[in-house]
mmCIF file with all atom_site columns, C-alpha atoms in Angstrom:
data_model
loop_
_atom_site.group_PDB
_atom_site.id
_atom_site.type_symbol
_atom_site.label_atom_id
_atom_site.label_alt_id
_atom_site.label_comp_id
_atom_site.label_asym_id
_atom_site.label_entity_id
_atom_site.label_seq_id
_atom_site.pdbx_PDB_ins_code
_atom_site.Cartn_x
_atom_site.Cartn_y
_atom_site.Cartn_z
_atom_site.occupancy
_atom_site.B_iso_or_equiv
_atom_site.pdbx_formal_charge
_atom_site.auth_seq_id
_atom_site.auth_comp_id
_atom_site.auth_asym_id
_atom_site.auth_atom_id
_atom_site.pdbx_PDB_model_num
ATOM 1  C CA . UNK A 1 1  ? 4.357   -18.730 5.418   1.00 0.00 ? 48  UNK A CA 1
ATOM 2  C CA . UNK A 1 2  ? 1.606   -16.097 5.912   1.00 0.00 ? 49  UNK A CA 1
ATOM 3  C CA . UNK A 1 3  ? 4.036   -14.233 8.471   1.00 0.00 ? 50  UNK A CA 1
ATOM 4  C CA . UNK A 1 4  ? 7.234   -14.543 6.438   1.00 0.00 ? 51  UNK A CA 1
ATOM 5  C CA . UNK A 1 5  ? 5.034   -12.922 3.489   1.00 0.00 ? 52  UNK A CA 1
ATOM 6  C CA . UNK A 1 6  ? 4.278   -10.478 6.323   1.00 0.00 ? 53  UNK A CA 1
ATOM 7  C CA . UNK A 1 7  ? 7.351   -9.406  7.049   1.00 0.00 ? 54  UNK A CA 1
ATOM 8  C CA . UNK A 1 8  ? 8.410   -9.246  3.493   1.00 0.00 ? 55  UNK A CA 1
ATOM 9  C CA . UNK A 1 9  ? 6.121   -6.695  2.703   1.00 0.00 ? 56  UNK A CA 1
ATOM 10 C CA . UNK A 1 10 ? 7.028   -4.792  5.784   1.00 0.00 ? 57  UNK A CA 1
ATOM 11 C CA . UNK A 1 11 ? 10.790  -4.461  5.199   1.00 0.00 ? 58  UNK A CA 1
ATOM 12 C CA . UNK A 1 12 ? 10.006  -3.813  1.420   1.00 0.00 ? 59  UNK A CA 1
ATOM 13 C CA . UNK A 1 13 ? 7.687   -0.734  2.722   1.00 0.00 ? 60  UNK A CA 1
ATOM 14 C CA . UNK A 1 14 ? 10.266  0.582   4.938   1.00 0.00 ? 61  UNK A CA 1
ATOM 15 C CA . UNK A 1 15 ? 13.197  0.561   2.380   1.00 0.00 ? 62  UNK A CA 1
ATOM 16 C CA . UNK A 1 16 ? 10.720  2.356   -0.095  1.00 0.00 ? 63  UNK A CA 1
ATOM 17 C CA . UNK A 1 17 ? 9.495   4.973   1.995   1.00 0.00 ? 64  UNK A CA 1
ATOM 18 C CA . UNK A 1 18 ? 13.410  5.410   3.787   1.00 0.00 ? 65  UNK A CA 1
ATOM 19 C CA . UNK A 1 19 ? 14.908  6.143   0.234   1.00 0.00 ? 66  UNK A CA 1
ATOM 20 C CA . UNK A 1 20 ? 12.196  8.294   -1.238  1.00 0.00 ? 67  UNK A CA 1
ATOM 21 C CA . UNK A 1 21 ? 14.220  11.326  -0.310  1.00 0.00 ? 68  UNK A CA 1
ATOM 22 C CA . UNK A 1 22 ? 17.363  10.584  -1.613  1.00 0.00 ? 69  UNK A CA 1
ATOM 23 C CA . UNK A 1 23 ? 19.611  11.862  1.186   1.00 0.00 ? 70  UNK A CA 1
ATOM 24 C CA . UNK A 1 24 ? 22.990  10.280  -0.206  1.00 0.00 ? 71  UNK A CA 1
ATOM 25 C CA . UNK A 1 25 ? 22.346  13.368  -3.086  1.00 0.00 ? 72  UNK A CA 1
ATOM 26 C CA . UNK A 1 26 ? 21.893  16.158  -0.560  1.00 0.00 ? 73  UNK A CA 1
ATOM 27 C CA . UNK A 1 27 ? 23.962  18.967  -1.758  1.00 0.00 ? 74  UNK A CA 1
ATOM 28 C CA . UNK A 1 28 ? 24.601  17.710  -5.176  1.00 0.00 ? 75  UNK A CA 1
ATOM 29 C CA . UNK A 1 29 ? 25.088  20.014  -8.460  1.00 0.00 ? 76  UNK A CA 1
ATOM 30 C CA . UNK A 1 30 ? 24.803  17.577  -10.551 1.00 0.00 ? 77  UNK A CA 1
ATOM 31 C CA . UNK A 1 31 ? 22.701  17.882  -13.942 1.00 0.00 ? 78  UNK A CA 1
ATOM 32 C CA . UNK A 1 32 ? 21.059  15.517  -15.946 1.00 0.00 ? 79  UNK A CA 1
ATOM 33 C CA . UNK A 1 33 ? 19.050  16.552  -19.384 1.00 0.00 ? 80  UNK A CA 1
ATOM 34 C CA . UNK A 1 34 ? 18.519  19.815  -17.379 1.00 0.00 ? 81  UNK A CA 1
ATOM 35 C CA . UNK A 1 35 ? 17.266  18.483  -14.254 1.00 0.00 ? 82  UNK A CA 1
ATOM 36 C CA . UNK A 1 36 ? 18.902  17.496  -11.209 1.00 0.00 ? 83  UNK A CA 1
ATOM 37 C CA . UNK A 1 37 ? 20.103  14.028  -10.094 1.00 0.00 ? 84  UNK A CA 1
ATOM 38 C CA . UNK A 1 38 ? 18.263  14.500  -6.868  1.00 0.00 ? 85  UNK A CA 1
ATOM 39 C CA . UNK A 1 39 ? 15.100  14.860  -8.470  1.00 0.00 ? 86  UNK A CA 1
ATOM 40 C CA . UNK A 1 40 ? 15.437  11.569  -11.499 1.00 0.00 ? 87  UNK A CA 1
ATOM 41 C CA . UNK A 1 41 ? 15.950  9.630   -8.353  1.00 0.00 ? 88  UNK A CA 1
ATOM 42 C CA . UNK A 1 42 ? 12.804  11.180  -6.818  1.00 0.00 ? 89  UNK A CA 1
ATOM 43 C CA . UNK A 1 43 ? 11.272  10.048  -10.202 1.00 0.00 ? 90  UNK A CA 1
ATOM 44 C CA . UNK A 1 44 ? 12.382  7.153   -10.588 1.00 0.00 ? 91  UNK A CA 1
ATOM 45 C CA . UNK A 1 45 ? 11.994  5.796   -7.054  1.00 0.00 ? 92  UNK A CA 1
ATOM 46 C CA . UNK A 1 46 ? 7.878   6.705   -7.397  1.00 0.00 ? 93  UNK A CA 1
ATOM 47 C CA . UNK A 1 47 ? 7.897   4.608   -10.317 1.00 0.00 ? 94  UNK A CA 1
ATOM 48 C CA . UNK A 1 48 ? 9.607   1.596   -8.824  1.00 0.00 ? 95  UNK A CA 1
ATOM 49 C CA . UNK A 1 49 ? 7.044   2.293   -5.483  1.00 0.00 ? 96  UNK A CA 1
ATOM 50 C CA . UNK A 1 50 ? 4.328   2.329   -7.785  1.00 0.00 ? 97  UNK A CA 1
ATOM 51 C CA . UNK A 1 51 ? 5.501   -0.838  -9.457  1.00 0.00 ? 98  UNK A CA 1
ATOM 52 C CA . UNK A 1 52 ? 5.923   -2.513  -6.415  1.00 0.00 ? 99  UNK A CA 1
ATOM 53 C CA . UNK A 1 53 ? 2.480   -1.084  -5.152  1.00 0.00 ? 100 UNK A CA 1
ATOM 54 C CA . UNK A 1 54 ? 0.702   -3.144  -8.150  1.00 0.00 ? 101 UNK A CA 1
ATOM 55 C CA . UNK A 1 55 ? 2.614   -5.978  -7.102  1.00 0.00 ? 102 UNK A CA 1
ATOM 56 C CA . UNK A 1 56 ? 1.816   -5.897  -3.363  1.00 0.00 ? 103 UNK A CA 1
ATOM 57 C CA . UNK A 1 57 ? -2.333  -5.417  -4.844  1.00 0.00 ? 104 UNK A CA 1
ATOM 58 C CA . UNK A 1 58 ? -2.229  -8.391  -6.863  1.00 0.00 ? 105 UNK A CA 1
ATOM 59 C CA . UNK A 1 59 ? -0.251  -10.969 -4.110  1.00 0.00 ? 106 UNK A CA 1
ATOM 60 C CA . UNK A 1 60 ? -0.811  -10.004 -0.821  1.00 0.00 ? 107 UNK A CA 1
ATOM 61 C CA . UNK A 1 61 ? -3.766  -7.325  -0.665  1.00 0.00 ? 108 UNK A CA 1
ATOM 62 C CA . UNK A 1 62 ? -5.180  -7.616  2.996   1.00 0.00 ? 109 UNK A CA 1
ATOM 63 C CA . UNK A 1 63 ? -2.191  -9.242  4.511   1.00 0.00 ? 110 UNK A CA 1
ATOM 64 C CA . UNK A 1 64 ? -1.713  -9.088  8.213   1.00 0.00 ? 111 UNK A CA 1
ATOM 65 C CA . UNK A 1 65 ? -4.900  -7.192  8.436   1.00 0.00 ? 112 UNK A CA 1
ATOM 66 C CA . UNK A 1 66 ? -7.355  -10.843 8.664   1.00 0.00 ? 113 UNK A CA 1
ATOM 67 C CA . UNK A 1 67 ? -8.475  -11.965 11.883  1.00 0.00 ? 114 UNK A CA 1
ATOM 68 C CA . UNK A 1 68 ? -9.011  -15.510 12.961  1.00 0.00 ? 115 UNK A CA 1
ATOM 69 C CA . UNK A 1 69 ? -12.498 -16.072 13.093  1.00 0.00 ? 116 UNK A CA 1
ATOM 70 C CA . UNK A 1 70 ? -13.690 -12.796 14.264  1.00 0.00 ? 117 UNK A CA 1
ATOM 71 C CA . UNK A 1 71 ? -14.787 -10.496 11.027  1.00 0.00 ? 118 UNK A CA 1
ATOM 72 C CA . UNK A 1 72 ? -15.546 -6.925  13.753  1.00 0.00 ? 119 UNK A CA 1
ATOM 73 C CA . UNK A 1 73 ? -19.206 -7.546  12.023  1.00 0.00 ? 120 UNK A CA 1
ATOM 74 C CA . UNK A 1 74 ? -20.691 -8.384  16.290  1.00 0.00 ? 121 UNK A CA 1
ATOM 75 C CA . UNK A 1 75 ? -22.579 -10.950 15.079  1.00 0.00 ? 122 UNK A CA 1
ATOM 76 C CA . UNK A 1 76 ? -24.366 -9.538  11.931  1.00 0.00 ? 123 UNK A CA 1
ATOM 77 C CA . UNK A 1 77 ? -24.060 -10.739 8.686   1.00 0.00 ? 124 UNK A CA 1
ATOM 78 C CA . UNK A 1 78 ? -24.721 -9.786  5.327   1.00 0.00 ? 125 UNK A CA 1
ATOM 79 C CA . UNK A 1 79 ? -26.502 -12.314 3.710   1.00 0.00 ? 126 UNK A CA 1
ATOM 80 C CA . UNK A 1 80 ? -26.527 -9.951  0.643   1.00 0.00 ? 127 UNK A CA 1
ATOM 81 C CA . UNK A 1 81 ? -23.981 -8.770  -0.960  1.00 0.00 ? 128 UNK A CA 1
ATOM 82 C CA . UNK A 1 82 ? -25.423 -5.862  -2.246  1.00 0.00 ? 129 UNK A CA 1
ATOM 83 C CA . UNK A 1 83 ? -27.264 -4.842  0.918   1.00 0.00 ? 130 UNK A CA 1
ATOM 84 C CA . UNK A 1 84 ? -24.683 -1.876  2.097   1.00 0.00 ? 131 UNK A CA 1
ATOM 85 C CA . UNK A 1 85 ? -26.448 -1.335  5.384   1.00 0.00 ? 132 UNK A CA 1
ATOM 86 C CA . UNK A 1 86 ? -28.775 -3.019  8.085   1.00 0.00 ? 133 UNK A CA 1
ATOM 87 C CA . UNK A 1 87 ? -32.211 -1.533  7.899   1.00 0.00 ? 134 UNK A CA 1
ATOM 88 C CA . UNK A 1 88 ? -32.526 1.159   11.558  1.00 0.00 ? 135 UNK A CA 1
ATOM 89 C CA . UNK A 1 89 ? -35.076 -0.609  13.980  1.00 0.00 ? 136 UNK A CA 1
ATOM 90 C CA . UNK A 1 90 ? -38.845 0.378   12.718  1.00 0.00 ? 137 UNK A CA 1
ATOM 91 C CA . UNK A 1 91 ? -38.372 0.301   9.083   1.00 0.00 ? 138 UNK A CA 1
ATOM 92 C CA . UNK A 1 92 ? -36.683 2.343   6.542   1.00 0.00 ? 139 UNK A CA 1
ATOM 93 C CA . UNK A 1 93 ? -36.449 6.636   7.233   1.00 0.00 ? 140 UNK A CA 1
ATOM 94 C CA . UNK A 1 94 ? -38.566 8.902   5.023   1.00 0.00 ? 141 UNK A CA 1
#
């Protein structure tokens, strides 16, 4: 399930970062309310990215990136959550 969700999110990435330029209008005079197509597609297409960037926030922040059973932290752990750092050897710097 985990990878399918993967993969989802991959393909869905690569189709909104492949039509972000809108290539299909290349050369086109057409005008909209004084703008041109090419660039309401432009607009548009960031809004339906950001939509979609919500959306990928909400479900599947972190996905593909989790390991299985080794967290990169070499052995330390944090037993507090708001500790940001391990104190240096000796004590605390001036």
């Amino acid at each position: 399930m985990r990878r399918t969700e993967l993969a989802f999110w991959i393909a869905v990435a690569v189709v909104l970062a492949g039509l972000t330029v809108p290539w299909f209008l290349w050369g086109s005079a057409t005008v909209v309310a004084g703008l041109p197509v090419w660039l309401w597609w432009h607009v548009g297409w960031m809004g339906l990215a950001s939509i979609v960037f919500w959306r990928f926030a909400q479900r599947a922040w972190g996905i593909g990136i989790e390991s299985t059973g080794d967290d990169g932290s070499g052995g330390k752990r944090l037993d507090r959550p708001d500790r940001a750092r391990e104190s240096p050897p000796g004590g605390e710097s001036p």
